[in-house]
PDB file of C-alpha atoms in Angstrom:
ATOM      1  CA  MET A   1      -3.481  19.402  24.949  1.00 81.00           C
ATOM      2  CA  LEU A   2      -2.776  16.036  22.552  1.00 79.00           C
ATOM      3  CA  GLY A   3      -0.186  14.388  22.358  1.00 78.00           C
ATOM      4  CA  GLY A   4       1.175  10.234  22.777  1.00 73.00           C
ATOM      5  CA  GLU A   5      -0.498   9.289  18.964  1.00 72.00           C
ATOM      6  CA  SER A   6      -0.031  11.584  15.498  1.00 75.00           C
ATOM      7  CA  VAL A   7      -3.402  13.915  15.084  1.00 77.00           C
ATOM      8  CA  SER A   8      -5.810  12.814  12.442  1.00 73.00           C
ATOM      9  CA  GLU A   9      -6.249  15.677   9.923  1.00 75.00           C
ATOM     10  CA  THR A  10      -9.729  15.373  11.440  1.00 76.00           C
ATOM     11  CA  GLN A  11      -9.663  16.289  14.654  1.00 79.00           C
ATOM     12  CA  TRP A  12      -7.305  19.231  13.726  1.00 80.00           C
ATOM     13  CA  ARG A  13      -9.970  20.913  11.559  1.00 81.00           C
ATOM     14  CA  THR A  14     -12.548  19.628  14.219  1.00 83.00           C
ATOM     15  CA  LEU A  15     -10.803  21.680  17.068  1.00 82.00           C
ATOM     16  CA  ARG A  16      -9.600  24.021  14.817  1.00 81.00           C
ATOM     17  CA  GLY A  17     -13.056  24.781  14.632  1.00 81.00           C
ATOM     18  CA  HIS A  18     -14.119  25.611  17.411  1.00 80.00           C
ATOM     19  CA  ALA A  19     -13.431  29.254  19.315  1.00 77.00           C
ATOM     20  CA  SER A  20     -14.312  28.249  22.355  1.00 82.00           C
ATOM     21  CA  VAL A  21     -11.379  25.763  22.236  1.00 82.00           C
ATOM     22  CA  ARG A  22      -7.413  26.075  22.174  1.00 84.00           C
ATOM     23  CA  GLY A  23      -5.898  23.209  21.861  1.00 85.00           C
ATOM     24  CA  HIS A  24      -1.778  22.063  21.932  1.00 87.00           C
ATOM     25  CA  ASN A  25      -0.204  19.196  20.158  1.00 88.00           C
ATOM     26  CA  TYR A  26       2.829  18.259  21.991  1.00 92.00           C
ATOM     27  CA  TYR A  27       5.771  16.524  20.357  1.00 93.00           C
ATOM     28  CA  GLY A  28       7.823  14.371  22.206  1.00 90.00           C
ATOM     29  CA  PRO A  29       9.344  10.238  22.348  1.00 89.00           C
ATOM     30  CA  THR A  30       9.980   8.355  25.317  1.00 88.00           C
ATOM     31  CA  GLU A  31      13.659   9.184  25.058  1.00 93.00           C
ATOM     32  CA  TYR A  32      13.458  12.763  25.015  1.00 93.00           C
ATOM     33  CA  THR A  33      11.647  13.441  28.348  1.00 86.00           C
ATOM     34  CA  VAL A  34       9.052  14.665  28.310  1.00 84.00           C
ATOM     35  CA  ASP A  35       7.963  16.853  25.088  1.00 91.00           C
ATOM     36  CA  ALA A  36      10.144  17.447  22.429  1.00 94.00           C
ATOM     37  CA  GLY A  37       7.821  20.492  20.261  1.00 94.00           C
ATOM     38  CA  GLY A  38       4.363  21.410  20.163  1.00 92.00           C
ATOM     39  CA  LEU A  39       2.503  24.502  18.910  1.00 89.00           C
ATOM     40  CA  ALA A  40      -1.027  25.626  19.386  1.00 86.00           C
ATOM     41  CA  LEU A  41      -3.801  24.922  16.857  1.00 80.00           C
ATOM     42  CA  ASN A  42      -4.867  27.827  15.935  1.00 77.00           C
ATOM     43  CA  ASP A  43      -0.841  28.785  15.271  1.00 77.00           C
ATOM     44  CA  GLY A  44      -1.055  26.417  12.520  1.00 71.00           C
ATOM     45  CA  ASP A  45      -2.297  25.751   9.010  1.00 72.00           C
ATOM     46  CA  GLU A  46      -5.253  23.243   8.234  1.00 74.00           C
ATOM     47  CA  ARG A  47      -2.693  19.784   7.830  1.00 79.00           C
ATOM     48  CA  PRO A  48      -1.184  18.920  11.372  1.00 85.00           C
ATOM     49  CA  SER A  49       2.063  19.254  12.204  1.00 88.00           C
ATOM     50  CA  ILE A  50       4.356  19.943  15.082  1.00 91.00           C
ATOM     51  CA  GLY A  51       5.056  23.105  15.333  1.00 92.00           C
ATOM     52  CA  ARG A  52       9.242  23.850  16.365  1.00 94.00           C
ATOM     53  CA  PRO A  53      11.235  22.526  18.523  1.00 95.00           C
ATOM     54  CA  LEU A  54      10.803  23.928  22.708  1.00 95.00           C
ATOM     55  CA  ARG A  55      13.194  25.596  24.897  1.00 93.00           C
ATOM     56  CA  ASN A  56      16.849  23.769  25.474  1.00 93.00           C
ATOM     57  CA  THR A  57      15.557  21.358  22.538  1.00 95.00           C
ATOM     58  CA  ARG A  58      16.802  20.782  18.586  1.00 95.00           C
ATOM     59  CA  PHE A  59      15.571  19.442  15.951  1.00 97.00           C
ATOM     60  CA  HIS A  60      17.425  18.816  13.039  1.00 97.00           C
ATOM     61  CA  VAL A  61      16.270  17.003  10.094  1.00 97.00           C
ATOM     62  CA  LEU A  62      18.309  14.697   7.880  1.00 97.00           C
ATOM     63  CA  ASP A  63      19.130  12.525   5.122  1.00 93.00           C
ATOM     64  CA  ALA A  64      20.845   8.704   5.409  1.00 90.00           C
ATOM     65  CA  ARG A  65      24.240  11.002   5.610  1.00 93.00           C
ATOM     66  CA  LEU A  66      23.527  12.865   8.480  1.00 94.00           C
ATOM     67  CA  ARG A  67      23.369  15.892   6.287  1.00 96.00           C
ATOM     68  CA  PRO A  68      20.413  19.094   6.152  1.00 96.00           C
ATOM     69  CA  VAL A  69      17.981  18.501   3.848  1.00 96.00           C
ATOM     70  CA  PRO A  70      16.229  21.613   2.463  1.00 95.00           C
ATOM     71  CA  ALA A  71      12.765  22.636   3.102  1.00 93.00           C
ATOM     72  CA  GLY A  72       9.558  20.496   2.127  1.00 91.00           C
ATOM     73  CA  THR A  73      11.888  17.609   2.013  1.00 93.00           C
ATOM     74  CA  VAL A  74      11.438  14.283   3.578  1.00 91.00           C
ATOM     75  CA  GLY A  75      14.321  13.293   5.707  1.00 94.00           C
ATOM     76  CA  GLU A  76      14.287  11.477   9.301  1.00 95.00           C
ATOM     77  CA  LEU A  77      13.881  13.629  11.814  1.00 96.00           C
ATOM     78  CA  TYR A  78      16.780  13.656  15.037  1.00 97.00           C
ATOM     79  CA  ILE A  79      16.611  14.993  18.289  1.00 97.00           C
ATOM     80  CA  ALA A  80      18.900  16.837  21.067  1.00 96.00           C
ATOM     81  CA  GLY A  81      18.647  19.280  24.032  1.00 94.00           C
ATOM     82  CA  GLU A  82      18.490  18.680  27.898  1.00 93.00           C
ATOM     83  CA  GLY A  83      15.705  16.459  27.324  1.00 94.00           C
ATOM     84  CA  LEU A  84      17.941  13.511  26.312  1.00 95.00           C
ATOM     85  CA  ALA A  85      17.803  10.116  27.758  1.00 95.00           C
ATOM     86  CA  ARG A  86      21.514   8.261  28.460  1.00 93.00           C
ATOM     87  CA  GLY A  87      20.369   5.765  26.468  1.00 94.00           C
ATOM     88  CA  TYR A  88      18.582   2.324  27.352  1.00 93.00           C
ATOM     89  CA  LEU A  89      19.762   0.307  30.423  1.00 91.00           C
ATOM     90  CA  GLY A  90      21.412  -2.721  30.205  1.00 91.00           C
ATOM     91  CA  ARG A  91      21.293  -2.767  25.957  1.00 91.00           C
ATOM     92  CA  PRO A  92      24.234  -0.934  24.494  1.00 93.00           C
ATOM     93  CA  THR A  93      24.242  -2.143  21.128  1.00 92.00           C
ATOM     94  CA  LEU A  94      20.791  -0.728  20.716  1.00 91.00           C
ATOM     95  CA  THR A  95      21.932   2.259  22.870  1.00 94.00           C
ATOM     96  CA  ALA A  96      24.867   3.173  20.052  1.00 94.00           C
ATOM     97  CA  GLU A  97      22.485   2.347  17.209  1.00 93.00           C
ATOM     98  CA  ARG A  98      19.724   5.094  18.667  1.00 94.00           C
ATOM     99  CA  PHE A  99      21.761   7.630  19.915  1.00 96.00           C
ATOM    100  CA  VAL A 100      25.160   8.768  17.939  1.00 96.00           C
ATOM    101  CA  ALA A 101      27.438  11.732  17.842  1.00 95.00           C
ATOM    102  CA  ASP A 102      25.531  15.291  17.399  1.00 95.00           C
ATOM    103  CA  PRO A 103      28.179  17.086  14.530  1.00 93.00           C
ATOM    104  CA  PHE A 104      25.859  19.968  14.894  1.00 93.00           C
ATOM    105  CA  ALA A 105      26.637  20.104  18.955  1.00 90.00           C
ATOM    106  CA  THR A 106      29.412  22.949  18.195  1.00 84.00           C
ATOM    107  CA  ASP A 107      28.898  25.550  20.771  1.00 84.00           C
ATOM    108  CA  PRO A 108      31.176  24.583  23.824  1.00 82.00           C
ATOM    109  CA  SER A 109      28.459  23.648  25.966  1.00 81.00           C
ATOM    110  CA  THR A 110      27.019  21.509  24.217  1.00 81.00           C
ATOM    111  CA  ALA A 111      30.345  19.625  22.171  1.00 80.00           C
ATOM    112  CA  GLY A 112      30.714  16.249  22.900  1.00 85.00           C
ATOM    113  CA  THR A 113      26.994  15.726  23.428  1.00 93.00           C
ATOM    114  CA  ARG A 114      24.330  13.425  21.484  1.00 95.00           C
ATOM    115  CA  MET A 115      21.080  13.072  19.272  1.00 97.00           C
ATOM    116  CA  TYR A 116      18.548  10.775  18.930  1.00 96.00           C
ATOM    117  CA  ARG A 117      17.908   9.036  16.542  1.00 95.00           C
ATOM    118  CA  SER A 118      14.075   9.170  16.492  1.00 93.00           C
ATOM    119  CA  GLY A 119      12.725   6.826  13.341  1.00 90.00           C
ATOM    120  CA  ASP A 120       9.968   9.299  12.278  1.00 91.00           C
ATOM    121  CA  LEU A 121      10.025  11.047   8.679  1.00 91.00           C
ATOM    122  CA  ALA A 122       9.256  14.768   8.850  1.00 93.00           C
ATOM    123  CA  ARG A 123      10.175  17.500   6.692  1.00 94.00           C
ATOM    124  CA  TRP A 124       9.799  21.761   7.436  1.00 95.00           C
ATOM    125  CA  ARG A 125       7.358  23.280   5.939  1.00 92.00           C
ATOM    126  CA  ARG A 126       8.129  27.037   4.856  1.00 89.00           C
ATOM    127  CA  ASP A 127       6.514  28.539   7.385  1.00 87.00           C
ATOM    128  CA  GLY A 128       8.878  26.821  10.122  1.00 91.00           C
ATOM    129  CA  GLN A 129       6.655  24.208  11.174  1.00 93.00           C
ATOM    130  CA  LEU A 130       7.795  20.651  10.950  1.00 94.00           C
ATOM    131  CA  GLU A 131       5.255  18.222   9.735  1.00 92.00           C
ATOM    132  CA  LEU A 132       5.836  14.398  10.557  1.00 89.00           C
ATOM    133  CA  LEU A 133       4.974  11.731   7.635  1.00 86.00           C
ATOM    134  CA  GLY A 134       4.856   8.428   9.682  1.00 81.00           C
ATOM    135  CA  ARG A 135       8.155   5.875  10.094  1.00 82.00           C
ATOM    136  CA  ALA A 136      11.505   5.339   8.579  1.00 81.00           C
ATOM    137  CA  ASP A 137      10.851   1.383   8.764  1.00 77.00           C
ATOM    138  CA  HIS A 138       7.595   1.276   6.978  1.00 78.00           C
ATOM    139  CA  GLN A 139      10.007   2.561   4.457  1.00 78.00           C
ATOM    140  CA  VAL A 140       9.560   0.780   1.033  1.00 84.00           C
ATOM    141  CA  LYS A 141      11.627  -0.075  -2.248  1.00 81.00           C
ATOM    142  CA  ILE A 142       9.980  -0.643  -5.093  1.00 86.00           C
ATOM    143  CA  ARG A 143      11.416  -0.614  -8.455  1.00 83.00           C
ATOM    144  CA  GLY A 144      14.274   0.914  -7.483  1.00 77.00           C
ATOM    145  CA  PHE A 145      12.764   4.093  -6.325  1.00 84.00           C
ATOM    146  CA  ARG A 146      12.504   4.352  -2.394  1.00 79.00           C
ATOM    147  CA  ILE A 147       9.358   5.041  -1.031  1.00 87.00           C
ATOM    148  CA  GLU A 148       8.451   6.779   1.617  1.00 83.00           C
ATOM    149  CA  PRO A 149       4.252   5.386   2.239  1.00 89.00           C
ATOM    150  CA  GLY A 150       3.600   8.527   4.894  1.00 85.00           C
ATOM    151  CA  GLU A 151       4.561  10.705   2.243  1.00 87.00           C
ATOM    152  CA  ILE A 152       1.407   9.681   0.042  1.00 92.00           C
ATOM    153  CA  GLU A 153      -0.441   9.012   3.449  1.00 90.00           C
ATOM    154  CA  ALA A 154      -0.623  12.800   3.236  1.00 87.00           C
ATOM    155  CA  ALA A 155      -1.371  13.362   0.493  1.00 90.00           C
ATOM    156  CA  LEU A 156      -4.276  11.636   0.575  1.00 93.00           C
ATOM    157  CA  ALA A 157      -5.608  13.026   3.358  1.00 89.00           C
ATOM    158  CA  GLN A 158      -5.279  16.320   1.324  1.00 88.00           C
ATOM    159  CA  ILE A 159      -7.287  15.214  -0.533  1.00 90.00           C
ATOM    160  CA  GLY A 160     -10.039  14.184   1.613  1.00 87.00           C
ATOM    161  CA  PHE A 161      -9.029  10.601   2.884  1.00 90.00           C
ATOM    162  CA  ALA A 162      -7.481  11.059   5.537  1.00 86.00           C
ATOM    163  CA  ALA A 163      -8.129   7.874   7.304  1.00 87.00           C
ATOM    164  CA  ASN A 164      -6.107   5.361   5.159  1.00 90.00           C
ATOM    165  CA  ALA A 165      -2.896   3.405   5.075  1.00 90.00           C
ATOM    166  CA  VAL A 166      -0.369   2.741   2.186  1.00 92.00           C
ATOM    167  CA  ILE A 167       1.063  -0.749   1.937  1.00 90.00           C
ATOM    168  CA  ALA A 168       3.654  -2.286  -0.128  1.00 89.00           C
ATOM    169  CA  ARG A 169       2.427  -6.006  -1.152  1.00 88.00           C
ATOM    170  CA  GLU A 170       3.646  -8.496  -3.546  1.00 85.00           C
ATOM    171  CA  ASP A 171       1.222 -10.838  -3.911  1.00 81.00           C
ATOM    172  CA  ARG A 172       3.485 -12.279  -6.739  1.00 82.00           C
ATOM    173  CA  PRO A 173       6.670 -12.728  -6.646  1.00 81.00           C
ATOM    174  CA  GLY A 174       8.943 -10.474  -7.465  1.00 77.00           C
ATOM    175  CA  HIS A 175       5.678  -8.192  -8.325  1.00 85.00           C
ATOM    176  CA  LYS A 176       5.437  -5.069  -5.549  1.00 87.00           C
ATOM    177  CA  GLN A 177       3.371  -2.601  -5.827  1.00 92.00           C
ATOM    178  CA  LEU A 178       1.895   0.108  -3.502  1.00 93.00           C
ATOM    179  CA  VAL A 179      -1.494  -0.457  -2.209  1.00 93.00           C
ATOM    180  CA  ALA A 180      -3.589   2.116  -0.824  1.00 93.00           C
ATOM    181  CA  TYR A 181      -6.584   1.515   2.132  1.00 92.00           C
ATOM    182  CA  LEU A 182      -9.249   4.245   2.655  1.00 92.00           C
ATOM    183  CA  ALA A 183     -11.644   4.353   5.071  1.00 90.00           C
ATOM    184  CA  ALA A 184     -14.713   4.551   3.011  1.00 86.00           C
ATOM    185  CA  PRO A 185     -18.192   3.179   2.405  1.00 78.00           C
ATOM    186  CA  ALA A 186     -17.590   2.790  -1.347  1.00 77.00           C
ATOM    187  CA  LEU A 187     -15.133   4.015  -4.007  1.00 80.00           C
ATOM    188  CA  ALA A 188     -17.024   4.421  -7.981  1.00 83.00           C
ATOM    189  CA  ALA A 189     -14.634   4.697 -10.801  1.00 80.00           C
ATOM    190  CA  ALA A 190     -15.420   8.308 -11.437  1.00 80.00           C
ATOM    191  CA  ASP A 191     -13.417   8.434  -7.112  1.00 87.00           C
ATOM    192  CA  LEU A 192     -10.638   6.725  -8.262  1.00 88.00           C
ATOM    193  CA  SER A 193     -10.021   8.679 -11.515  1.00 89.00           C
ATOM    194  CA  ARG A 194      -9.915  11.848  -9.546  1.00 92.00           C
ATOM    195  CA  ILE A 195      -8.039  10.302  -6.752  1.00 93.00           C
ATOM    196  CA  ARG A 196      -5.292   9.524  -9.636  1.00 93.00           C
ATOM    197  CA  SER A 197      -5.483  12.657 -10.962  1.00 94.00           C
ATOM    198  CA  GLU A 198      -4.956  14.333  -7.888  1.00 94.00           C
ATOM    199  CA  LEU A 199      -2.142  12.278  -6.338  1.00 95.00           C
ATOM    200  CA  ALA A 200      -0.715  12.800  -9.848  1.00 94.00           C
ATOM    201  CA  GLU A 201      -0.461  16.687  -8.809  1.00 94.00           C
ATOM    202  CA  ARG A 202       1.169  16.052  -5.837  1.00 91.00           C
ATOM    203  CA  LEU A 203       3.411  13.014  -6.517  1.00 92.00           C
ATOM    204  CA  PRO A 204       5.476  11.366  -8.572  1.00 90.00           C
ATOM    205  CA  ASP A 205       4.500   8.892 -11.136  1.00 92.00           C
ATOM    206  CA  TYR A 206       6.189   5.603  -9.372  1.00 91.00           C
ATOM    207  CA  MET A 207       4.434   6.487  -5.801  1.00 93.00           C
ATOM    208  CA  VAL A 208       0.644   6.821  -6.860  1.00 94.00           C
ATOM    209  CA  PRO A 209      -0.759   3.683  -5.796  1.00 94.00           C
ATOM    210  CA  ALA A 210      -1.497   0.574  -8.178  1.00 92.00           C
ATOM    211  CA  ALA A 211      -4.776   0.281  -6.208  1.00 91.00           C
ATOM    212  CA  PHE A 212      -7.097   1.332  -3.657  1.00 91.00           C
ATOM    213  CA  VAL A 213      -9.292  -0.506  -1.626  1.00 90.00           C
ATOM    214  CA  ALA A 214     -12.437   0.994  -0.018  1.00 89.00           C
ATOM    215  CA  LEU A 215     -12.671  -0.597   4.041  1.00 89.00           C
ATOM    216  CA  PRO A 216     -15.642   0.305   6.069  1.00 88.00           C
ATOM    217  CA  GLU A 217     -13.113   1.254   9.017  1.00 88.00           C
ATOM    218  CA  LEU A 218      -8.963   0.754   9.096  1.00 88.00           C
ATOM    219  CA  PRO A 219      -8.113  -2.317  11.474  1.00 87.00           C
ATOM    220  CA  LEU A 220      -6.670  -1.543  14.355  1.00 85.00           C
ATOM    221  CA  THR A 221      -4.014  -3.473  16.827  1.00 83.00           C
ATOM    222  CA  PRO A 222      -5.274  -3.654  20.679  1.00 82.00           C
ATOM    223  CA  ASN A 223      -3.437  -0.637  21.624  1.00 74.00           C
ATOM    224  CA  GLY A 224      -5.220   1.163  19.184  1.00 74.00           C
ATOM    225  CA  LYS A 225      -2.447   1.653  16.699  1.00 78.00           C
ATOM    226  CA  LEU A 226      -2.893   0.502  12.747  1.00 81.00           C
ATOM    227  CA  ASP A 227      -2.145  -2.928  12.092  1.00 81.00           C
ATOM    228  CA  ARG A 228      -0.405  -2.681   9.048  1.00 78.00           C
ATOM    229  CA  LYS A 229       1.623  -6.017   9.070  1.00 72.00           C
ATOM    230  CA  GLY A 230      -1.403  -8.172  10.936  1.00 70.00           C
ATOM    231  CA  ARG A 231      -5.326  -7.946   8.590  1.00 68.00           C
ATOM    232  CA  LEU A 232      -4.522  -5.209   6.696  1.00 73.00           C
ATOM    233  CA  ALA A 233      -0.636  -6.695   5.673  1.00 67.00           C
ATOM    234  CA  ARG A 234      -3.168 -10.410   5.502  1.00 67.00           C
ATOM    235  CA  ARG A 235      -5.926  -8.387   3.104  1.00 61.00           C
ATOM    236  CA  ARG A 236      -5.926  -9.808   0.031  1.00 53.00           C
ATOM    237  CA  ARG A 237      -7.401  -7.627  -2.914  1.00 50.00           C
ATOM    238  CA  ARG A 238     -10.376  -9.221  -4.781  1.00 47.00           C
ATOM    239  CA  ALA A 239      -9.592  -9.554  -8.862  1.00 39.00           C
ATOM    240  CA  PRO A 240     -12.221  -8.140 -10.867  1.00 40.00           C
ATOM    241  CA  ARG A 241     -14.784  -9.843 -11.377  1.00 43.00           C
ATOM    242  CA  PRO A 242     -15.410 -10.881 -15.080  1.00 46.00           C
ATOM    243  CA  PRO A 243     -18.355 -10.224 -16.850  1.00 49.00           C
ATOM    244  CA  PRO A 244     -21.168 -13.487 -16.575  1.00 53.00           C
ATOM    245  CA  ALA A 245     -21.015 -16.188 -18.481  1.00 53.00           C
ATOM    246  CA  ARG A 246     -23.790 -15.482 -21.597  1.00 52.00           C
ATOM    247  CA  THR A 247     -26.966 -18.141 -20.938  1.00 49.00           C
ATOM    248  CA  THR A 248     -28.959 -17.000 -24.013  1.00 47.00           C
ATOM    249  CA  THR A 249     -29.295 -17.780 -27.277  1.00 47.00           C
ATOM    250  CA  PRO A 250     -29.427 -15.155 -30.677  1.00 50.00           C
ATOM    251  CA  ALA A 251     -33.143 -15.535 -31.838  1.00 49.00           C
ATOM    252  CA  ASN A 252     -31.794 -15.431 -35.485  1.00 51.00           C
ATOM    253  CA  ALA A 253     -28.753 -18.182 -34.542  1.00 50.00           C
ATOM    254  CA  SER A 254     -31.352 -20.937 -33.487  1.00 51.00           C
ATOM    255  CA  GLY A 255     -31.668 -22.189 -36.827  1.00 53.00           C
ATOM    256  CA  PHE A 256     -28.030 -22.276 -37.463  1.00 48.00           C
ATOM    257  CA  TRP A 257     -27.391 -24.611 -34.682  1.00 47.00           C
ATOM    258  CA  ARG A 258     -30.931 -26.632 -35.219  1.00 52.00           C
ATOM    259  CA  SER A 259     -28.826 -26.946 -39.342  1.00 49.00           C
ATOM    260  CA  CYS A 260     -25.716 -27.870 -38.339  1.00 48.00           C
ATOM    261  CA  SER A 261     -27.234 -30.279 -35.727  1.00 45.00           C
ATOM    262  CA  ALA A 262     -29.133 -32.056 -38.765  1.00 44.00           C
ATOM    263  CA  LYS A 263     -25.872 -31.719 -40.166  1.00 42.00           C
ATOM    264  CA  PHE A 264     -24.195 -33.559 -37.670  1.00 41.00           C
ATOM    265  CA  TRP A 265     -26.833 -35.632 -36.652  1.00 42.00           C
ATOM    266  CA  GLY A 266     -27.211 -36.989 -40.398  1.00 44.00           C
ATOM    267  CA  TRP A 267     -23.692 -37.612 -41.222  1.00 41.00           C
ATOM    268  CA  THR A 268     -23.302 -39.287 -38.307  1.00 41.00           C
ATOM    269  CA  ARG A 269     -26.333 -42.099 -39.272  1.00 41.00           C
ATOM    270  CA  SER A 270     -25.059 -42.220 -43.355  1.00 43.00           C
ATOM    271  CA  ALA A 271     -21.333 -43.238 -41.440  1.00 44.00           C
ATOM    272  CA  TRP A 272     -22.746 -45.360 -39.540  1.00 41.00           C
ATOM    273  CA  THR A 273     -24.964 -47.343 -41.799  1.00 42.00           C
ATOM    274  CA  ARG A 274     -22.250 -46.594 -44.506  1.00 43.00           C
ATOM    275  CA  ALA A 275     -19.479 -48.426 -41.597  1.00 42.00           C
ATOM    276  CA  SER A 276     -21.839 -51.480 -40.277  1.00 43.00           C
ATOM    277  CA  SER A 277     -22.339 -52.381 -44.459  1.00 44.00           C
ATOM    278  CA  VAL A 278     -18.134 -52.305 -44.976  1.00 40.00           C
ATOM    279  CA  SER A 279     -18.112 -54.669 -41.678  1.00 45.00           C
ATOM    280  CA  ALA A 280     -21.260 -56.837 -43.323  1.00 45.00           C
ATOM    281  CA  ALA A 281     -19.237 -57.264 -46.480  1.00 42.00           C
ATOM    282  CA  THR A 282     -16.174 -57.920 -44.878  1.00 43.00           C
ATOM    283  CA  ALA A 283     -17.821 -60.507 -42.305  1.00 45.00           C
ATOM    284  CA  SER A 284     -19.415 -62.099 -45.558  1.00 44.00           C
ATOM    285  CA  ALA A 285     -16.442 -62.280 -47.343  1.00 41.00           C
ATOM    286  CA  ARG A 286     -13.698 -64.009 -44.441  1.00 44.00           C
ATOM    287  CA  SER A 287     -17.276 -66.408 -43.701  1.00 42.00           C
ATOM    288  CA  SER A 288     -17.243 -67.827 -48.060  1.00 39.00           C
ATOM    289  CA  TRP A 289     -12.908 -67.901 -48.206  1.00 39.00           C
ATOM    290  CA  SER A 290     -12.884 -69.738 -45.051  1.00 39.00           C
ATOM    291  CA  ALA A 291     -15.752 -72.388 -46.567  1.00 40.00           C
ATOM    292  CA  ALA A 292     -13.657 -72.425 -49.882  1.00 41.00           C
ATOM    293  CA  PRO A 293     -12.712 -76.429 -50.600  1.00 42.00           C
ATOM    294  CA  VAL A 294      -8.503 -76.304 -50.401  1.00 39.00           C
ATOM    295  CA  ARG A 295      -7.167 -77.450 -53.674  1.00 41.00           C
ATOM    296  CA  PRO A 296      -3.964 -79.874 -53.576  1.00 41.00           C
ATOM    297  CA  ASP A 297      -2.036 -77.365 -55.709  1.00 41.00           C
ATOM    298  CA  CYS A 298      -2.030 -74.955 -53.230  1.00 40.00           C
ATOM    299  CA  VAL A 299      -0.963 -77.446 -50.695  1.00 35.00           C
TER     300      VAL A 299
END
């Protein structure tokens, strides 16, 4: 049984690959006791999901105006049902923010009930399974577009990079861009070209990261969660190194430089000689003028 943390695509495929193992993936926040949804791994497809809501539980994937979104569209997951908590002890403001009235409770037995705003981004698949895509509080806005990094991370996992993280960096004021960090030994130019082209087939162009960074492994917090705001956010992207400076002079240019050097020093010596001659002549004229007798009619 899996629960507590999201299942990576690698774990999902590994467990599905063992015929003798029957795994179950369950989902449920602390505010809903105990689990809200789940499925047997063999009942899903190749991508991780949390299945369908369990008995006496209702899932709603809604937009910012609490309207249901169609299948395949990302929205925020709201949970309602018998296992819902009453709120947070001694925190009425937070309770009012996260536990909201359920407009879909039309049955007399559920009238007046509430639903929990989970903060998890999700979307319904065509097969009726629910797929989680990260947290709503990781949402970023770039060039006027609201972007869910979790959706980009899911696309990267589909093309073979299950361990990844996408964040928005603003290394220069006013210049925010998406950067994808991949747990990979190294990325060659051909790899980057393939990643970009495959992402472009799955995502709009404004959601394709501007840069990709290969790391031996993704940094984690002491609790084992991805350290987005800590070491990952502080890690600066390395600028491409300029080509090495030229330290050798071509053979056919050596004569040119010797010629220029000779002309320069020749001009310098001649100019110095002329300047010395002018200085000497000026000094001689001054001494001759000062030594000349003073004529009375000039007084």
